[in-house]
Amino acid sequence: KFFYSIIFLYTNKKVKKVKYTIIFLERKDKMDFNFIVENIPKYLEAMKLTVFIGIFGIIFSILIGIACALVLYYRVPAARQIVGIYIELSRNTPLVIQLFFLYFGLPKIGITFNSYVCAVIGLSFLGGSYMCEAFRSGLESVSKGQRESGLSIGLTESQLITNVILPQAFTVSFPAIAANIIFLLKETSVIGILALMELMYLTRDLIGLYYKTNESLFMLVAAYLIIILPVSFILTVIERRIRYATVGD
């Protein structure tokens, strides 16, 4: 109303012109649901790729994290320094730089991976350091008396780790592990730089081709919510069950 009152001071024709322009822009900004329906299959395929790479990245991140955490826990002389360098390098460099190095840098020395392998390696390399810190905090929370009690009853070192230390460490570190899983799923939005048709890459492609920014971003947000919300709900339920089993309600 204030905008119209200022224009009205000049001429009535300008007011009409402004009104028609605003009506045109409002119609142009309306959501094109036909475009959304037509591109749902493309987003479903992109979601499959995102989930596929995310699952493998999370699995390998957990394995790397456990291995590195055990190295730090047992203070293995040479490997401990290597793990420390790995953690600092991984956590203090962006995932984009790591992917560029894997995809464009390694071929310079004769090591070549396809886009899918580079995406999984990059995600695992990043996630492994975060998982390592999560597991390390859990391992350090287990008292030395637990280890001494296990050794006193004749358990081997491997039995002690698998049956006594790791289960207790897992319950303590699970909230951090769950947060890292969600973090890695969201980090899959970066792997599009390797020309993989994941959700972010598809969204940028559709915006560039059809200029349907609102519709494309709406489908992008919806796709990530469909992926992440169920995972977040399941992890929350597991965390509550673990907490109830350890400390009660």
JSON list of C-alpha atoms in Angstrom, two decimals:
[
{"chain": "A", "resi": 1, "resn": "LYS", "atom": "CA", "xyz": [0.00, 0.00, 0.00]},
{"chain": "A", "resi": 2, "resn": "PHE", "atom": "CA", "xyz": [2.82, 2.41, 0.78]},
{"chain": "A", "resi": 3, "resn": "PHE", "atom": "CA", "xyz": [4.47, 1.62, -2.56]},
{"chain": "A", "resi": 4, "resn": "TYR", "atom": "CA", "xyz": [1.25, 2.25, -4.48]},
{"chain": "A", "resi": 5, "resn": "SER", "atom": "CA", "xyz": [0.64, 5.55, -2.65]},
{"chain": "A", "resi": 6, "resn": "ILE", "atom": "CA", "xyz": [4.05, 6.88, -3.73]},
{"chain": "A", "resi": 7, "resn": "ILE", "atom": "CA", "xyz": [3.47, 5.93, -7.40]},
{"chain": "A", "resi": 8, "resn": "PHE", "atom": "CA", "xyz": [-0.04, 7.46, -7.27]},
{"chain": "A", "resi": 9, "resn": "LEU", "atom": "CA", "xyz": [1.50, 10.91, -6.75]},
{"chain": "A", "resi": 10, "resn": "TYR", "atom": "CA", "xyz": [2.74, 10.86, -10.34]},
{"chain": "A", "resi": 11, "resn": "THR", "atom": "CA", "xyz": [0.01, 9.56, -12.68]},
{"chain": "A", "resi": 12, "resn": "ASN", "atom": "CA", "xyz": [-2.71, 6.96, -12.68]},
{"chain": "A", "resi": 13, "resn": "LYS", "atom": "CA", "xyz": [-1.14, 5.30, -15.73]},
{"chain": "A", "resi": 14, "resn": "LYS", "atom": "CA", "xyz": [1.97, 4.44, -13.76]},
{"chain": "A", "resi": 15, "resn": "VAL", "atom": "CA", "xyz": [-0.12, 2.87, -11.05]},
{"chain": "A", "resi": 16, "resn": "LYS", "atom": "CA", "xyz": [-1.85, 0.64, -13.59]},
{"chain": "A", "resi": 17, "resn": "LYS", "atom": "CA", "xyz": [1.47, -0.27, -15.14]},
{"chain": "A", "resi": 18, "resn": "VAL", "atom": "CA", "xyz": [2.91, -1.23, -11.77]},
{"chain": "A", "resi": 19, "resn": "LYS", "atom": "CA", "xyz": [-0.19, -3.27, -10.95]},
{"chain": "A", "resi": 20, "resn": "TYR", "atom": "CA", "xyz": [0.04, -5.23, -14.19]},
{"chain": "A", "resi": 21, "resn": "THR", "atom": "CA", "xyz": [3.75, -5.86, -13.64]},
{"chain": "A", "resi": 22, "resn": "ILE", "atom": "CA", "xyz": [3.20, -7.18, -10.14]},
{"chain": "A", "resi": 23, "resn": "ILE", "atom": "CA", "xyz": [0.38, -9.48, -11.29]},
{"chain": "A", "resi": 24, "resn": "PHE", "atom": "CA", "xyz": [2.68, -10.85, -14.01]},
{"chain": "A", "resi": 25, "resn": "LEU", "atom": "CA", "xyz": [5.50, -11.53, -11.56]},
{"chain": "A", "resi": 26, "resn": "GLU", "atom": "CA", "xyz": [3.16, -13.27, -9.13]},
{"chain": "A", "resi": 27, "resn": "ARG", "atom": "CA", "xyz": [1.95, -15.62, -11.83]},
{"chain": "A", "resi": 28, "resn": "LYS", "atom": "CA", "xyz": [5.53, -16.31, -12.89]},
{"chain": "A", "resi": 29, "resn": "ASP", "atom": "CA", "xyz": [6.60, -17.18, -9.33]},
{"chain": "A", "resi": 30, "resn": "LYS", "atom": "CA", "xyz": [3.88, -19.79, -8.81]},
{"chain": "A", "resi": 31, "resn": "MET", "atom": "CA", "xyz": [5.05, -23.36, -8.25]},
{"chain": "A", "resi": 32, "resn": "ASP", "atom": "CA", "xyz": [4.94, -25.50, -11.37]},
{"chain": "A", "resi": 33, "resn": "PHE", "atom": "CA", "xyz": [3.65, -28.83, -10.04]},
{"chain": "A", "resi": 34, "resn": "ASN", "atom": "CA", "xyz": [3.66, -30.40, -13.48]},
{"chain": "A", "resi": 35, "resn": "PHE", "atom": "CA", "xyz": [7.41, -29.86, -13.61]},
{"chain": "A", "resi": 36, "resn": "ILE", "atom": "CA", "xyz": [7.74, -31.45, -10.16]},
{"chain": "A", "resi": 37, "resn": "VAL", "atom": "CA", "xyz": [5.74, -34.53, -11.14]},
{"chain": "A", "resi": 38, "resn": "GLU", "atom": "CA", "xyz": [7.67, -34.96, -14.39]},
{"chain": "A", "resi": 39, "resn": "ASN", "atom": "CA", "xyz": [11.04, -34.90, -12.59]},
{"chain": "A", "resi": 40, "resn": "ILE", "atom": "CA", "xyz": [10.18, -37.13, -9.62]},
{"chain": "A", "resi": 41, "resn": "PRO", "atom": "CA", "xyz": [11.71, -40.22, -11.35]},
{"chain": "A", "resi": 42, "resn": "LYS", "atom": "CA", "xyz": [14.98, -38.34, -11.82]},
{"chain": "A", "resi": 43, "resn": "TYR", "atom": "CA", "xyz": [15.07, -37.42, -8.15]},
{"chain": "A", "resi": 44, "resn": "LEU", "atom": "CA", "xyz": [14.33, -41.00, -7.16]},
{"chain": "A", "resi": 45, "resn": "GLU", "atom": "CA", "xyz": [17.34, -42.18, -9.17]},
{"chain": "A", "resi": 46, "resn": "ALA", "atom": "CA", "xyz": [19.49, -39.46, -7.62]},
{"chain": "A", "resi": 47, "resn": "MET", "atom": "CA", "xyz": [18.28, -40.50, -4.16]},
{"chain": "A", "resi": 48, "resn": "LYS", "atom": "CA", "xyz": [19.32, -44.11, -4.85]},
{"chain": "A", "resi": 49, "resn": "LEU", "atom": "CA", "xyz": [22.82, -42.97, -5.80]},
{"chain": "A", "resi": 50, "resn": "THR", "atom": "CA", "xyz": [23.04, -40.68, -2.76]},
{"chain": "A", "resi": 51, "resn": "VAL", "atom": "CA", "xyz": [21.95, -43.46, -0.38]},
{"chain": "A", "resi": 52, "resn": "PHE", "atom": "CA", "xyz": [24.25, -46.00, -2.08]},
{"chain": "A", "resi": 53, "resn": "ILE", "atom": "CA", "xyz": [27.36, -43.87, -1.71]},
{"chain": "A", "resi": 54, "resn": "GLY", "atom": "CA", "xyz": [26.30, -42.71, 1.75]},
{"chain": "A", "resi": 55, "resn": "ILE", "atom": "CA", "xyz": [25.87, -46.28, 3.05]},
{"chain": "A", "resi": 56, "resn": "PHE", "atom": "CA", "xyz": [29.26, -47.45, 1.80]},
{"chain": "A", "resi": 57, "resn": "GLY", "atom": "CA", "xyz": [30.93, -44.27, 3.04]},
{"chain": "A", "resi": 58, "resn": "ILE", "atom": "CA", "xyz": [29.41, -44.74, 6.51]},
{"chain": "A", "resi": 59, "resn": "ILE", "atom": "CA", "xyz": [30.37, -48.43, 6.70]},
{"chain": "A", "resi": 60, "resn": "PHE", "atom": "CA", "xyz": [33.99, -47.80, 5.76]},
{"chain": "A", "resi": 61, "resn": "SER", "atom": "CA", "xyz": [34.11, -44.76, 8.04]},
{"chain": "A", "resi": 62, "resn": "ILE", "atom": "CA", "xyz": [33.07, -46.89, 11.00]},
{"chain": "A", "resi": 63, "resn": "LEU", "atom": "CA", "xyz": [35.68, -49.54, 10.17]},
{"chain": "A", "resi": 64, "resn": "ILE", "atom": "CA", "xyz": [38.41, -46.94, 9.77]},
{"chain": "A", "resi": 65, "resn": "GLY", "atom": "CA", "xyz": [37.29, -45.22, 12.95]},
{"chain": "A", "resi": 66, "resn": "ILE", "atom": "CA", "xyz": [37.43, -48.42, 15.01]},
{"chain": "A", "resi": 67, "resn": "ALA", "atom": "CA", "xyz": [40.88, -49.34, 13.67]},
{"chain": "A", "resi": 68, "resn": "CYS", "atom": "CA", "xyz": [42.32, -45.86, 14.31]},
{"chain": "A", "resi": 69, "resn": "ALA", "atom": "CA", "xyz": [40.71, -45.63, 17.75]},
{"chain": "A", "resi": 70, "resn": "LEU", "atom": "CA", "xyz": [42.28, -48.95, 18.77]},
{"chain": "A", "resi": 71, "resn": "VAL", "atom": "CA", "xyz": [45.67, -47.74, 17.57]},
{"chain": "A", "resi": 72, "resn": "LEU", "atom": "CA", "xyz": [45.33, -44.63, 19.73]},
{"chain": "A", "resi": 73, "resn": "TYR", "atom": "CA", "xyz": [43.92, -46.61, 22.66]},
{"chain": "A", "resi": 74, "resn": "TYR", "atom": "CA", "xyz": [46.84, -49.07, 22.71]},
{"chain": "A", "resi": 75, "resn": "ARG", "atom": "CA", "xyz": [49.35, -46.31, 21.88]},
{"chain": "A", "resi": 76, "resn": "VAL", "atom": "CA", "xyz": [51.01, -48.26, 19.07]},
{"chain": "A", "resi": 77, "resn": "PRO", "atom": "CA", "xyz": [54.31, -46.37, 18.61]},
{"chain": "A", "resi": 78, "resn": "ALA", "atom": "CA", "xyz": [54.65, -45.78, 14.86]},
{"chain": "A", "resi": 79, "resn": "ALA", "atom": "CA", "xyz": [51.00, -46.17, 13.86]},
{"chain": "A", "resi": 80, "resn": "ARG", "atom": "CA", "xyz": [49.89, -43.71, 16.53]},
{"chain": "A", "resi": 81, "resn": "GLN", "atom": "CA", "xyz": [51.73, -40.82, 14.87]},
{"chain": "A", "resi": 82, "resn": "ILE", "atom": "CA", "xyz": [50.40, -41.81, 11.45]},
{"chain": "A", "resi": 83, "resn": "VAL", "atom": "CA", "xyz": [46.82, -41.88, 12.76]},
{"chain": "A", "resi": 84, "resn": "GLY", "atom": "CA", "xyz": [47.33, -38.48, 14.37]},
{"chain": "A", "resi": 85, "resn": "ILE", "atom": "CA", "xyz": [48.51, -36.98, 11.08]},
{"chain": "A", "resi": 86, "resn": "TYR", "atom": "CA", "xyz": [45.58, -38.61, 9.27]},
{"chain": "A", "resi": 87, "resn": "ILE", "atom": "CA", "xyz": [43.05, -37.16, 11.71]},
{"chain": "A", "resi": 88, "resn": "GLU", "atom": "CA", "xyz": [44.47, -33.65, 11.47]},
{"chain": "A", "resi": 89, "resn": "LEU", "atom": "CA", "xyz": [44.70, -33.82, 7.68]},
{"chain": "A", "resi": 90, "resn": "SER", "atom": "CA", "xyz": [41.19, -35.21, 7.26]},
{"chain": "A", "resi": 91, "resn": "ARG", "atom": "CA", "xyz": [39.40, -32.91, 9.69]},
{"chain": "A", "resi": 92, "resn": "ASN", "atom": "CA", "xyz": [41.16, -29.72, 8.62]},
{"chain": "A", "resi": 93, "resn": "THR", "atom": "CA", "xyz": [40.72, -29.99, 4.85]},
{"chain": "A", "resi": 94, "resn": "PRO", "atom": "CA", "xyz": [37.38, -29.65, 3.01]},
{"chain": "A", "resi": 95, "resn": "LEU", "atom": "CA", "xyz": [35.83, -32.70, 1.40]},
{"chain": "A", "resi": 96, "resn": "VAL", "atom": "CA", "xyz": [35.87, -30.89, -1.95]},
{"chain": "A", "resi": 97, "resn": "ILE", "atom": "CA", "xyz": [39.67, -30.63, -1.85]},
{"chain": "A", "resi": 98, "resn": "GLN", "atom": "CA", "xyz": [39.98, -34.31, -0.91]},
{"chain": "A", "resi": 99, "resn": "LEU", "atom": "CA", "xyz": [37.75, -35.35, -3.81]},
{"chain": "A", "resi": 100, "resn": "PHE", "atom": "CA", "xyz": [39.69, -33.17, -6.23]},
{"chain": "A", "resi": 101, "resn": "PHE", "atom": "CA", "xyz": [42.93, -34.78, -5.08]},
{"chain": "A", "resi": 102, "resn": "LEU", "atom": "CA", "xyz": [41.53, -38.30, -5.50]},
{"chain": "A", "resi": 103, "resn": "TYR", "atom": "CA", "xyz": [39.94, -37.70, -8.89]},
{"chain": "A", "resi": 104, "resn": "PHE", "atom": "CA", "xyz": [42.38, -35.27, -10.52]},
{"chain": "A", "resi": 105, "resn": "GLY", "atom": "CA", "xyz": [45.58, -35.53, -8.49]},
{"chain": "A", "resi": 106, "resn": "LEU", "atom": "CA", "xyz": [46.17, -39.27, -8.18]},
{"chain": "A", "resi": 107, "resn": "PRO", "atom": "CA", "xyz": [46.00, -39.91, -11.97]},
{"chain": "A", "resi": 108, "resn": "LYS", "atom": "CA", "xyz": [49.11, -37.72, -12.28]},
{"chain": "A", "resi": 109, "resn": "ILE", "atom": "CA", "xyz": [51.07, -40.45, -10.49]},
{"chain": "A", "resi": 110, "resn": "GLY", "atom": "CA", "xyz": [49.33, -43.32, -12.30]},
{"chain": "A", "resi": 111, "resn": "ILE", "atom": "CA", "xyz": [46.56, -44.11, -9.78]},
{"chain": "A", "resi": 112, "resn": "THR", "atom": "CA", "xyz": [43.10, -43.85, -11.30]},
{"chain": "A", "resi": 113, "resn": "PHE", "atom": "CA", "xyz": [39.67, -44.41, -9.75]},
{"chain": "A", "resi": 114, "resn": "ASN", "atom": "CA", "xyz": [36.24, -43.89, -11.25]},
{"chain": "A", "resi": 115, "resn": "SER", "atom": "CA", "xyz": [33.84, -41.31, -9.83]},
{"chain": "A", "resi": 116, "resn": "TYR", "atom": "CA", "xyz": [31.96, -43.78, -7.63]},
{"chain": "A", "resi": 117, "resn": "VAL", "atom": "CA", "xyz": [35.09, -45.15, -5.99]},
{"chain": "A", "resi": 118, "resn": "CYS", "atom": "CA", "xyz": [36.49, -41.64, -5.44]},
{"chain": "A", "resi": 119, "resn": "ALA", "atom": "CA", "xyz": [33.24, -40.56, -3.81]},
{"chain": "A", "resi": 120, "resn": "VAL", "atom": "CA", "xyz": [33.24, -43.52, -1.39]},
{"chain": "A", "resi": 121, "resn": "ILE", "atom": "CA", "xyz": [36.94, -43.13, -0.60]},
{"chain": "A", "resi": 122, "resn": "GLY", "atom": "CA", "xyz": [36.58, -39.39, -0.01]},
{"chain": "A", "resi": 123, "resn": "LEU", "atom": "CA", "xyz": [33.56, -39.83, 2.23]},
{"chain": "A", "resi": 124, "resn": "SER", "atom": "CA", "xyz": [35.27, -42.65, 4.14]},
{"chain": "A", "resi": 125, "resn": "PHE", "atom": "CA", "xyz": [38.48, -40.64, 4.50]},
{"chain": "A", "resi": 126, "resn": "LEU", "atom": "CA", "xyz": [36.58, -37.72, 6.00]},
{"chain": "A", "resi": 127, "resn": "GLY", "atom": "CA", "xyz": [34.20, -39.77, 8.12]},
{"chain": "A", "resi": 128, "resn": "GLY", "atom": "CA", "xyz": [36.90, -42.11, 9.45]},
{"chain": "A", "resi": 129, "resn": "SER", "atom": "CA", "xyz": [38.59, -39.34, 11.40]},
{"chain": "A", "resi": 130, "resn": "TYR", "atom": "CA", "xyz": [35.32, -38.23, 13.03]},
{"chain": "A", "resi": 131, "resn": "MET", "atom": "CA", "xyz": [34.38, -41.82, 13.83]},
{"chain": "A", "resi": 132, "resn": "CYS", "atom": "CA", "xyz": [37.85, -42.37, 15.27]},
{"chain": "A", "resi": 133, "resn": "GLU", "atom": "CA", "xyz": [37.38, -39.53, 17.75]},
{"chain": "A", "resi": 134, "resn": "ALA", "atom": "CA", "xyz": [33.93, -40.82, 18.66]},
{"chain": "A", "resi": 135, "resn": "PHE", "atom": "CA", "xyz": [35.19, -44.36, 19.33]},
{"chain": "A", "resi": 136, "resn": "ARG", "atom": "CA", "xyz": [38.31, -43.07, 21.11]},
{"chain": "A", "resi": 137, "resn": "SER", "atom": "CA", "xyz": [36.20, -41.16, 23.61]},
{"chain": "A", "resi": 138, "resn": "GLY", "atom": "CA", "xyz": [34.17, -44.31, 24.23]},
{"chain": "A", "resi": 139, "resn": "LEU", "atom": "CA", "xyz": [37.25, -46.49, 24.70]},
{"chain": "A", "resi": 140, "resn": "GLU", "atom": "CA", "xyz": [38.81, -44.04, 27.15]},
{"chain": "A", "resi": 141, "resn": "SER", "atom": "CA", "xyz": [35.58, -44.01, 29.17]},
{"chain": "A", "resi": 142, "resn": "VAL", "atom": "CA", "xyz": [36.01, -47.71, 30.01]},
{"chain": "A", "resi": 143, "resn": "SER", "atom": "CA", "xyz": [37.83, -48.01, 33.31]},
{"chain": "A", "resi": 144, "resn": "LYS", "atom": "CA", "xyz": [41.14, -49.83, 33.57]},
{"chain": "A", "resi": 145, "resn": "GLY", "atom": "CA", "xyz": [39.56, -52.11, 36.13]},
{"chain": "A", "resi": 146, "resn": "GLN", "atom": "CA", "xyz": [37.40, -53.65, 33.41]},
{"chain": "A", "resi": 147, "resn": "ARG", "atom": "CA", "xyz": [40.48, -54.60, 31.43]},
{"chain": "A", "resi": 148, "resn": "GLU", "atom": "CA", "xyz": [42.30, -55.92, 34.46]},
{"chain": "A", "resi": 149, "resn": "SER", "atom": "CA", "xyz": [39.26, -58.00, 35.50]},
{"chain": "A", "resi": 150, "resn": "GLY", "atom": "CA", "xyz": [39.03, -59.53, 32.03]},
{"chain": "A", "resi": 151, "resn": "LEU", "atom": "CA", "xyz": [42.70, -60.45, 31.99]},
{"chain": "A", "resi": 152, "resn": "SER", "atom": "CA", "xyz": [42.44, -61.93, 35.48]},
{"chain": "A", "resi": 153, "resn": "ILE", "atom": "CA", "xyz": [39.79, -64.44, 34.40]},
{"chain": "A", "resi": 154, "resn": "GLY", "atom": "CA", "xyz": [41.88, -65.60, 31.46]},
{"chain": "A", "resi": 155, "resn": "LEU", "atom": "CA", "xyz": [40.48, -63.61, 28.53]},
{"chain": "A", "resi": 156, "resn": "THR", "atom": "CA", "xyz": [42.78, -63.01, 25.62]},
{"chain": "A", "resi": 157, "resn": "GLU", "atom": "CA", "xyz": [43.36, -59.49, 24.32]},
{"chain": "A", "resi": 158, "resn": "SER", "atom": "CA", "xyz": [41.04, -60.05, 21.35]},
{"chain": "A", "resi": 159, "resn": "GLN", "atom": "CA", "xyz": [38.31, -61.49, 23.59]},
{"chain": "A", "resi": 160, "resn": "LEU", "atom": "CA", "xyz": [38.73, -58.58, 25.95]},
{"chain": "A", "resi": 161, "resn": "ILE", "atom": "CA", "xyz": [38.28, -56.07, 23.14]},
{"chain": "A", "resi": 162, "resn": "THR", "atom": "CA", "xyz": [35.29, -57.73, 21.47]},
{"chain": "A", "resi": 163, "resn": "ASN", "atom": "CA", "xyz": [33.42, -58.85, 24.60]},
{"chain": "A", "resi": 164, "resn": "VAL", "atom": "CA", "xyz": [34.26, -56.27, 27.27]},
{"chain": "A", "resi": 165, "resn": "ILE", "atom": "CA", "xyz": [35.74, -53.02, 26.02]},
{"chain": "A", "resi": 166, "resn": "LEU", "atom": "CA", "xyz": [34.07, -52.37, 22.64]},
{"chain": "A", "resi": 167, "resn": "PRO", "atom": "CA", "xyz": [30.47, -53.01, 23.81]},
{"chain": "A", "resi": 168, "resn": "GLN", "atom": "CA", "xyz": [30.87, -50.53, 26.67]},
{"chain": "A", "resi": 169, "resn": "ALA", "atom": "CA", "xyz": [32.68, -48.02, 24.46]},
{"chain": "A", "resi": 170, "resn": "PHE", "atom": "CA", "xyz": [29.97, -48.28, 21.83]},
{"chain": "A", "resi": 171, "resn": "THR", "atom": "CA", "xyz": [27.20, -47.34, 24.26]},
{"chain": "A", "resi": 172, "resn": "VAL", "atom": "CA", "xyz": [29.10, -44.22, 25.31]},
{"chain": "A", "resi": 173, "resn": "SER", "atom": "CA", "xyz": [30.10, -43.13, 21.83]},
{"chain": "A", "resi": 174, "resn": "PHE", "atom": "CA", "xyz": [26.83, -43.93, 20.05]},
{"chain": "A", "resi": 175, "resn": "PRO", "atom": "CA", "xyz": [25.42, -40.34, 20.19]},
{"chain": "A", "resi": 176, "resn": "ALA", "atom": "CA", "xyz": [28.56, -39.06, 18.48]},
{"chain": "A", "resi": 177, "resn": "ILE", "atom": "CA", "xyz": [28.44, -41.91, 15.96]},
{"chain": "A", "resi": 178, "resn": "ALA", "atom": "CA", "xyz": [24.80, -41.12, 15.16]},
{"chain": "A", "resi": 179, "resn": "ALA", "atom": "CA", "xyz": [25.65, -37.45, 14.63]},
{"chain": "A", "resi": 180, "resn": "ASN", "atom": "CA", "xyz": [28.50, -38.44, 12.31]},
{"chain": "A", "resi": 181, "resn": "ILE", "atom": "CA", "xyz": [26.19, -40.68, 10.28]},
{"chain": "A", "resi": 182, "resn": "ILE", "atom": "CA", "xyz": [23.80, -37.77, 9.68]},
{"chain": "A", "resi": 183, "resn": "PHE", "atom": "CA", "xyz": [26.77, -35.54, 8.90]},
{"chain": "A", "resi": 184, "resn": "LEU", "atom": "CA", "xyz": [28.09, -37.95, 6.27]},
{"chain": "A", "resi": 185, "resn": "LEU", "atom": "CA", "xyz": [24.70, -38.32, 4.62]},
{"chain": "A", "resi": 186, "resn": "LYS", "atom": "CA", "xyz": [24.54, -34.55, 4.23]},
{"chain": "A", "resi": 187, "resn": "GLU", "atom": "CA", "xyz": [28.12, -34.42, 2.95]},
{"chain": "A", "resi": 188, "resn": "THR", "atom": "CA", "xyz": [27.05, -36.50, -0.06]},
{"chain": "A", "resi": 189, "resn": "SER", "atom": "CA", "xyz": [25.81, -33.20, -1.52]},
{"chain": "A", "resi": 190, "resn": "VAL", "atom": "CA", "xyz": [29.46, -32.43, -2.39]},
{"chain": "A", "resi": 191, "resn": "ILE", "atom": "CA", "xyz": [30.19, -35.48, -4.54]},
{"chain": "A", "resi": 192, "resn": "GLY", "atom": "CA", "xyz": [28.41, -33.91, -7.51]},
{"chain": "A", "resi": 193, "resn": "ILE", "atom": "CA", "xyz": [31.72, -32.25, -8.42]},
{"chain": "A", "resi": 194, "resn": "LEU", "atom": "CA", "xyz": [32.77, -35.69, -9.72]},
{"chain": "A", "resi": 195, "resn": "ALA", "atom": "CA", "xyz": [29.96, -35.55, -12.31]},
{"chain": "A", "resi": 196, "resn": "LEU", "atom": "CA", "xyz": [27.83, -38.01, -10.34]},
{"chain": "A", "resi": 197, "resn": "MET", "atom": "CA", "xyz": [24.10, -37.46, -10.77]},
{"chain": "A", "resi": 198, "resn": "GLU", "atom": "CA", "xyz": [23.31, -37.14, -7.09]},
{"chain": "A", "resi": 199, "resn": "LEU", "atom": "CA", "xyz": [20.67, -34.81, -5.66]},
{"chain": "A", "resi": 200, "resn": "MET", "atom": "CA", "xyz": [22.63, -31.57, -5.66]},
{"chain": "A", "resi": 201, "resn": "TYR", "atom": "CA", "xyz": [24.07, -32.16, -9.12]},
{"chain": "A", "resi": 202, "resn": "LEU", "atom": "CA", "xyz": [20.62, -32.94, -10.52]},
{"chain": "A", "resi": 203, "resn": "THR", "atom": "CA", "xyz": [19.17, -29.81, -8.93]},
{"chain": "A", "resi": 204, "resn": "ARG", "atom": "CA", "xyz": [21.85, -27.57, -10.42]},
{"chain": "A", "resi": 205, "resn": "ASP", "atom": "CA", "xyz": [21.33, -29.26, -13.78]},
{"chain": "A", "resi": 206, "resn": "LEU", "atom": "CA", "xyz": [17.56, -28.69, -13.78]},
{"chain": "A", "resi": 207, "resn": "ILE", "atom": "CA", "xyz": [17.93, -25.07, -12.68]},
{"chain": "A", "resi": 208, "resn": "GLY", "atom": "CA", "xyz": [20.43, -24.44, -15.47]},
{"chain": "A", "resi": 209, "resn": "LEU", "atom": "CA", "xyz": [18.26, -26.07, -18.13]},
{"chain": "A", "resi": 210, "resn": "TYR", "atom": "CA", "xyz": [14.76, -24.93, -17.20]},
{"chain": "A", "resi": 211, "resn": "TYR", "atom": "CA", "xyz": [15.27, -22.03, -14.74]},
{"chain": "A", "resi": 212, "resn": "LYS", "atom": "CA", "xyz": [12.85, -23.73, -12.34]},
{"chain": "A", "resi": 213, "resn": "THR", "atom": "CA", "xyz": [14.67, -22.70, -9.18]},
{"chain": "A", "resi": 214, "resn": "ASN", "atom": "CA", "xyz": [11.80, -22.92, -6.70]},
{"chain": "A", "resi": 215, "resn": "GLU", "atom": "CA", "xyz": [10.58, -26.29, -7.95]},
{"chain": "A", "resi": 216, "resn": "SER", "atom": "CA", "xyz": [14.07, -27.80, -8.10]},
{"chain": "A", "resi": 217, "resn": "LEU", "atom": "CA", "xyz": [15.03, -26.60, -4.63]},
{"chain": "A", "resi": 218, "resn": "PHE", "atom": "CA", "xyz": [11.70, -27.80, -3.23]},
{"chain": "A", "resi": 219, "resn": "MET", "atom": "CA", "xyz": [12.36, -31.31, -4.57]},
{"chain": "A", "resi": 220, "resn": "LEU", "atom": "CA", "xyz": [15.95, -31.18, -3.28]},
{"chain": "A", "resi": 221, "resn": "VAL", "atom": "CA", "xyz": [14.83, -30.34, 0.26]},
{"chain": "A", "resi": 222, "resn": "ALA", "atom": "CA", "xyz": [12.06, -32.96, 0.12]},
{"chain": "A", "resi": 223, "resn": "ALA", "atom": "CA", "xyz": [14.49, -35.64, -1.09]},
{"chain": "A", "resi": 224, "resn": "TYR", "atom": "CA", "xyz": [16.99, -35.00, 1.70]},
{"chain": "A", "resi": 225, "resn": "LEU", "atom": "CA", "xyz": [14.22, -34.97, 4.30]},
{"chain": "A", "resi": 226, "resn": "ILE", "atom": "CA", "xyz": [12.94, -38.31, 2.99]},
{"chain": "A", "resi": 227, "resn": "ILE", "atom": "CA", "xyz": [16.44, -39.76, 3.35]},
{"chain": "A", "resi": 228, "resn": "ILE", "atom": "CA", "xyz": [17.61, -38.20, 6.60]},
{"chain": "A", "resi": 229, "resn": "LEU", "atom": "CA", "xyz": [14.49, -37.97, 8.77]},
{"chain": "A", "resi": 230, "resn": "PRO", "atom": "CA", "xyz": [13.88, -41.77, 8.98]},
{"chain": "A", "resi": 231, "resn": "VAL", "atom": "CA", "xyz": [17.58, -42.36, 9.67]},
{"chain": "A", "resi": 232, "resn": "SER", "atom": "CA", "xyz": [17.53, -39.70, 12.39]},
{"chain": "A", "resi": 233, "resn": "PHE", "atom": "CA", "xyz": [14.39, -41.22, 13.93]},
{"chain": "A", "resi": 234, "resn": "ILE", "atom": "CA", "xyz": [15.87, -44.74, 13.95]},
{"chain": "A", "resi": 235, "resn": "LEU", "atom": "CA", "xyz": [19.14, -43.54, 15.48]},
{"chain": "A", "resi": 236, "resn": "THR", "atom": "CA", "xyz": [17.22, -41.62, 18.16]},
{"chain": "A", "resi": 237, "resn": "VAL", "atom": "CA", "xyz": [15.23, -44.74, 19.08]},
{"chain": "A", "resi": 238, "resn": "ILE", "atom": "CA", "xyz": [18.42, -46.83, 19.28]},
{"chain": "A", "resi": 239, "resn": "GLU", "atom": "CA", "xyz": [20.11, -44.19, 21.43]},
{"chain": "A", "resi": 240, "resn": "ARG", "atom": "CA", "xyz": [17.18, -44.12, 23.84]},
{"chain": "A", "resi": 241, "resn": "ARG", "atom": "CA", "xyz": [17.18, -47.91, 24.12]},
{"chain": "A", "resi": 242, "resn": "ILE", "atom": "CA", "xyz": [20.92, -47.96, 24.77]},
{"chain": "A", "resi": 243, "resn": "ARG", "atom": "CA", "xyz": [20.60, -45.24, 27.41]},
{"chain": "A", "resi": 244, "resn": "TYR", "atom": "CA", "xyz": [17.71, -47.06, 29.06]},
{"chain": "A", "resi": 245, "resn": "ALA", "atom": "CA", "xyz": [19.66, -50.34, 29.07]},
{"chain": "A", "resi": 246, "resn": "THR", "atom": "CA", "xyz": [22.69, -48.71, 30.70]},
{"chain": "A", "resi": 247, "resn": "VAL", "atom": "CA", "xyz": [21.31, -46.15, 33.14]},
{"chain": "A", "resi": 248, "resn": "GLY", "atom": "CA", "xyz": [17.57, -46.80, 33.21]},
{"chain": "A", "resi": 249, "resn": "ASP", "atom": "CA", "xyz": [14.69, -44.48, 32.36]}
]
